[in-house]
Coordinates of C-alpha atoms and ligand atoms in Angstrom, one line a residue:
M348 CA 78.3 163.2 55.2
K349 CA 81.0 161.6 57.5
I350 CA 80.6 158.6 60.1
I351 CA 82.7 159.0 63.2
E352 CA 83.1 156.4 65.9
T353 CA 85.3 157.8 67.8
I354 CA 85.1 160.9 70.4
S355 CA 88.6 161.8 69.7
E356 CA 87.8 162.3 65.9
L357 CA 84.4 163.7 66.7
R358 CA 86.3 166.3 69.1
E359 CA 88.8 167.1 66.2
Q360 CA 86.1 167.8 63.9
L361 CA 84.3 170.1 65.8
D362 CA 86.8 172.0 67.3
E363 CA 88.3 172.9 63.2
A364 CA 84.2 174.0 63.0
R365 CA 84.1 176.0 66.3
S366 CA 87.2 177.9 65.4
E367 CA 85.6 178.5 62.1
G368 CA 83.0 180.2 64.0
K369 CA 80.5 177.5 63.0
R370 CA 77.4 176.7 65.4
I371 CA 76.8 173.3 66.1
G372 CA 73.4 171.7 66.2
L373 CA 73.2 167.8 67.9
V374 CA 70.3 165.4 67.1
P375 CA 70.7 162.6 70.1
T376 CA 69.0 159.6 68.2
M377 CA 69.1 155.9 68.9
G378 CA 69.1 155.5 65.3
Y379 CA 66.2 153.3 63.1
F380 CA 65.1 156.8 61.5
H381 CA 61.8 157.8 60.6
E382 CA 60.2 161.3 59.9
G383 CA 59.9 162.2 62.9
H384 CA 64.1 162.0 63.5
L385 CA 64.0 163.7 60.4
S386 CA 62.4 166.8 61.2
L387 CA 64.8 167.2 64.1
M388 CA 67.6 166.9 61.7
E389 CA 65.8 169.5 59.0
A390 CA 65.2 171.8 62.3
A391 CA 68.9 171.6 63.4
R392 CA 69.8 172.1 59.6
A393 CA 68.3 175.4 59.0
E394 CA 69.5 176.7 63.0
T395 CA 72.9 175.8 63.0
D396 CA 75.5 175.5 60.4
L397 CA 77.0 171.9 61.4
V398 CA 74.7 169.2 61.8
V399 CA 75.8 166.3 63.9
T400 CA 73.6 163.0 64.4
S401 CA 74.7 160.4 67.1
I402 CA 73.1 157.2 66.4
F403 CA 73.8 155.1 70.0
V404 CA 71.5 152.4 71.4
N405 CA 71.8 153.2 75.0
P406 CA 72.1 150.7 77.1
L407 CA 72.1 152.1 80.5
Q408 CA 68.3 153.3 79.6
F409 CA 66.9 149.9 79.1
G410 CA 65.6 147.8 81.9
P411 CA 66.5 144.0 82.0
R412 CA 63.3 143.2 80.5
E413 CA 63.4 145.8 77.7
D414 CA 64.1 145.7 74.1
F415 CA 67.7 146.7 74.2
D416 CA 68.8 143.5 72.1
G417 CA 65.6 143.6 69.8
Y418 CA 66.0 147.2 69.4
P419 CA 65.5 148.1 65.5
R420 CA 68.8 149.0 63.9
D421 CA 69.7 149.9 60.1
F422 CA 72.5 151.7 60.0
A423 CA 72.7 152.0 56.0
R424 CA 69.0 153.1 55.7
D425 CA 69.9 155.7 58.6
S426 CA 73.0 157.0 56.9
M427 CA 71.2 157.5 53.7
L428 CA 68.1 159.3 54.9
A429 CA 70.9 161.4 56.9
E430 CA 72.5 162.5 53.9
K431 CA 69.4 163.4 52.4
V432 CA 68.1 166.0 54.8
G433 CA 72.1 167.3 55.0
V434 CA 73.4 166.1 58.1
D435 CA 77.1 166.4 58.3
L436 CA 78.2 164.2 60.4
I437 CA 76.8 160.6 62.5
F438 CA 78.5 159.8 65.4
Q439 CA 78.3 156.0 65.6
P440 CA 80.2 155.3 68.6
S441 CA 80.3 151.9 69.9
V442 CA 79.0 150.8 73.7
G443 CA 82.7 150.3 74.7
E444 CA 83.8 154.0 73.7
M445 CA 80.4 155.6 75.6
Y446 CA 81.0 153.6 78.4
P447 CA 84.5 152.1 78.6
E448 CA 85.7 149.6 81.3
G449 CA 85.3 151.1 84.8
A450 CA 83.1 153.9 83.9
T451 CA 80.9 154.1 86.7
T452 CA 79.8 157.6 87.0
T453 CA 75.7 158.2 86.2
L454 CA 73.7 160.9 86.6
D455 CA 70.4 160.6 89.3
V456 CA 67.8 163.3 88.0
G457 CA 65.6 162.7 91.3
R458 CA 62.3 162.7 91.7
I459 CA 61.3 163.6 87.9
G460 CA 62.9 160.5 86.8
E461 CA 60.9 158.4 89.7
I462 CA 57.4 159.7 88.5
V463 CA 54.8 158.9 85.5
E464 CA 56.8 157.3 83.0
G465 CA 60.2 156.9 85.0
A466 CA 57.8 155.0 87.6
I467 CA 57.2 152.2 85.3
R468 CA 60.8 152.4 84.0
P469 CA 63.2 152.7 87.0
G470 CA 66.5 154.1 85.7
H471 CA 65.5 155.0 82.5
F472 CA 65.8 158.6 83.2
N473 CA 69.1 158.7 84.6
G474 CA 70.2 156.8 81.9
V475 CA 68.8 159.0 79.2
A476 CA 70.3 162.3 81.0
T477 CA 73.4 160.0 81.3
V478 CA 73.9 159.6 77.9
C479 CA 72.8 163.2 76.4
T480 CA 75.4 164.8 79.1
K481 CA 78.3 162.8 78.0
L482 CA 76.8 163.7 74.3
F483 CA 76.6 167.5 75.0
N484 CA 80.1 167.0 76.5
I485 CA 81.6 165.5 73.4
A486 CA 80.0 167.7 71.1
Q487 CA 79.5 170.8 72.8
P488 CA 76.8 172.1 70.7
H489 CA 75.2 175.3 70.7
K490 CA 71.8 173.6 70.2
A491 CA 70.4 170.3 70.8
F492 CA 67.0 168.7 69.1
F493 CA 64.5 166.6 70.7
G494 CA 61.0 165.6 70.0
Q495 CA 57.8 166.2 72.0
K496 CA 57.0 163.0 71.7
D497 CA 58.9 162.0 74.7
A498 CA 57.6 165.0 76.9
Q499 CA 59.2 164.0 79.9
Q500 CA 62.6 163.1 78.5
L501 CA 62.6 166.5 77.1
S502 CA 61.7 168.1 80.4
V503 CA 64.3 165.5 82.0
I504 CA 66.9 167.3 79.2
R505 CA 65.9 170.8 80.3
K506 CA 66.4 169.9 84.0
V507 CA 69.5 168.7 83.6
V508 CA 70.7 171.6 81.6
R509 CA 69.5 174.2 83.8
D510 CA 70.5 172.3 87.1
L511 CA 73.8 171.6 86.0
A512 CA 74.4 175.2 84.3
M513 CA 75.2 173.8 80.6
N514 CA 75.4 176.1 78.1
I515 CA 73.2 174.8 75.3
D516 CA 70.0 176.0 73.6
I517 CA 67.6 172.7 74.1
V518 CA 65.2 173.3 71.0
D519 CA 61.5 170.8 71.1
C520 CA 60.1 170.0 67.7
P521 CA 56.7 169.1 67.3
T522 CA 55.7 165.2 67.4
V523 CA 55.1 163.8 63.6
R524 CA 52.3 161.5 63.2
E525 CA 50.9 159.3 60.9
A526 CA 47.9 160.4 58.4
D527 CA 45.7 158.8 60.9
G528 CA 47.0 160.2 64.0
L529 CA 49.6 157.6 65.1
A530 CA 53.0 159.3 66.4
M531 CA 55.9 158.2 65.1
S532 CA 58.3 156.1 67.0
S533 CA 60.9 153.4 65.9
R534 CA 59.1 150.7 67.9
N535 CA 55.9 151.4 65.5
V536 CA 57.8 148.2 63.4
Y537 CA 56.9 145.9 65.7
L538 CA 53.0 146.3 65.3
T539 CA 51.3 143.6 63.7
S540 CA 48.7 144.7 61.1
D541 CA 46.1 144.0 63.5
D542 CA 47.9 145.8 66.2
R543 CA 48.3 149.0 63.1
K544 CA 44.7 149.5 63.2
A545 CA 44.2 149.5 66.7
A546 CA 47.0 152.4 67.2
P547 CA 45.8 155.7 66.1
A548 CA 42.8 154.9 69.5
L549 CA 46.0 156.4 71.3
A550 CA 46.0 159.3 69.5
E551 CA 42.5 159.9 68.9
A552 CA 42.1 159.1 72.9
L553 CA 44.3 162.1 73.7
F554 CA 42.8 164.4 71.2
S555 CA 39.5 163.9 72.8
A556 CA 40.8 164.9 76.3
S557 CA 42.0 168.2 74.6
A558 CA 38.9 168.7 73.0
L559 CA 37.4 168.1 76.3
V560 CA 39.8 170.7 78.2
Q561 CA 38.7 173.0 75.0
E562 CA 35.5 172.3 76.1
G563 CA 36.1 173.8 79.2
A564 CA 36.8 170.5 81.1
R565 CA 38.8 171.5 84.3
S566 CA 39.4 168.4 86.6
A567 CA 42.6 165.9 85.4
A568 CA 40.2 163.1 86.6
S569 CA 37.6 164.0 83.8
I570 CA 40.4 164.3 81.1
K571 CA 41.7 160.7 82.4
A572 CA 38.5 159.3 82.3
C573 CA 37.9 160.5 78.9
V574 CA 41.1 158.6 77.6
R575 CA 40.2 155.8 79.8
E576 CA 36.6 154.9 78.1
R577 CA 38.3 155.8 74.4
L578 CA 40.8 153.4 75.0
S579 CA 38.6 150.6 76.4
Q580 CA 36.6 150.3 73.0
E581 CA 39.9 148.8 71.6
S582 CA 40.0 145.1 72.9
S583 CA 44.0 144.9 72.2
V584 CA 44.6 148.5 73.3
K585 CA 45.8 148.0 77.4
L586 CA 46.1 151.5 78.5
Q587 CA 48.9 151.6 81.4
Y588 CA 48.9 155.0 82.4
V589 CA 47.2 158.1 81.7
E590 CA 48.5 161.1 83.6
V591 CA 47.9 164.8 83.5
T592 CA 50.9 166.7 84.6
E593 CA 52.8 170.0 84.6
E594 CA 55.3 170.7 81.7
N595 CA 58.5 171.0 83.8
G596 CA 58.9 168.9 87.0
F597 CA 56.0 166.2 85.5
E598 CA 54.3 166.7 88.8
P599 CA 50.8 165.2 88.4
V600 CA 48.1 167.8 88.8
E601 CA 44.0 167.6 89.6
N602 CA 43.1 170.9 88.5
I603 CA 43.8 171.8 85.1
S604 CA 45.5 175.3 84.6
G605 CA 48.5 176.8 82.8
R606 CA 50.5 174.7 80.2
L607 CA 50.2 170.7 80.9
V608 CA 50.6 167.5 79.0
V609 CA 48.6 164.6 79.3
S610 CA 50.6 161.6 78.6
I611 CA 49.4 157.9 77.6
A612 CA 51.4 154.5 77.6
A613 CA 49.5 151.2 76.5
F614 CA 50.3 148.2 74.9
I615 CA 49.0 147.3 71.6
G616 CA 49.5 143.5 71.8
T617 CA 52.6 143.3 73.0
T618 CA 54.1 146.8 71.8
R619 CA 54.3 149.5 74.5
L620 CA 54.0 153.0 73.1
I621 CA 53.7 156.3 74.6
D622 CA 51.9 159.2 73.1
N623 CA 51.1 162.8 74.5
V624 CA 49.6 166.1 74.3
R625 CA 50.2 169.5 75.5
V626 CA 47.2 171.6 76.3
D627 CA 47.1 175.1 77.1
V628 CA 43.9 175.9 79.2
G629 CA 44.0 179.5 77.4
T630 CA 42.9 177.6 73.9
G631 CA 42.6 173.9 75.0
K632 CA 44.3 173.0 71.7
P633 CA 47.1 171.1 71.3
A634 CA 50.0 173.2 72.4
Ligands
PAF674 O1 65.0 159.6 72.4 C1 65.8 158.9 72.0 O2 66.0 158.4 71.2 C2 66.8 158.6 73.0 O3 66.1 158.8 74.7 C3 68.4 159.7 72.9 C4 67.5 161.1 73.5 C5 68.9 159.5 71.9 C6 69.1 159.2 74.5 O4 69.5 158.0 74.1

């Protein structure tokens, strides 16, 4: 496994692979790997010939009061884990390499970036879209792999690829959960042991919501009430939002039909976590 820090070296390596007819899979990450990241790399390994994982904590997607400086980082552990699952190249650029002085061009994804999670984190999805577009331009992968855990991010990336006619297949992979349901996230490391005990309530609330759809509930209001009710039982959990949206534009809906996403954001103590379930009104099961 090679570790590459510059755009020019990565391009050189990937041009060579492409000229040999290899299909390139890209897994964009901010590092501090958990099973969720590794499942994306495994999917890329299974579906493409050369797997590149980028590790870049992207300043553009963090708000001024967010955790950019404190975001967990452990490159030695990450590279060991990536090698184990068969990653070929790690691309670990510096901030200066990705955003050289004078680089002021960014993407604006419009409304999808301003609603639900985007309403709480202004500019976040524009930052994600900008860095992913840049990574796509650098690596020109055949496929790029993202987790369903960040469902709105996934919709944003699909929209960018569609809107800008990028020739990339976006592959989404299921959320990986701890045995008690807690969705894996690099930010879980912030949880105190008491927070950690309360944290599975998020997944439980979402699974109850999905069960309610399965039982025939058809109003978003009843789904949201169910989530609120479950989370109100945990004193250390402060729900920031629960929203029921369609999958593509992430527009909130009032009535349940088709494929939808139930998303939540909550503070557990001082740690902010997000999670979601997809529901399909055909089955009501997590889709
Ligand atoms: O999901 C993440 O880790 C980040 O948002 C991503 C897609 C790597 C862009 O920085």
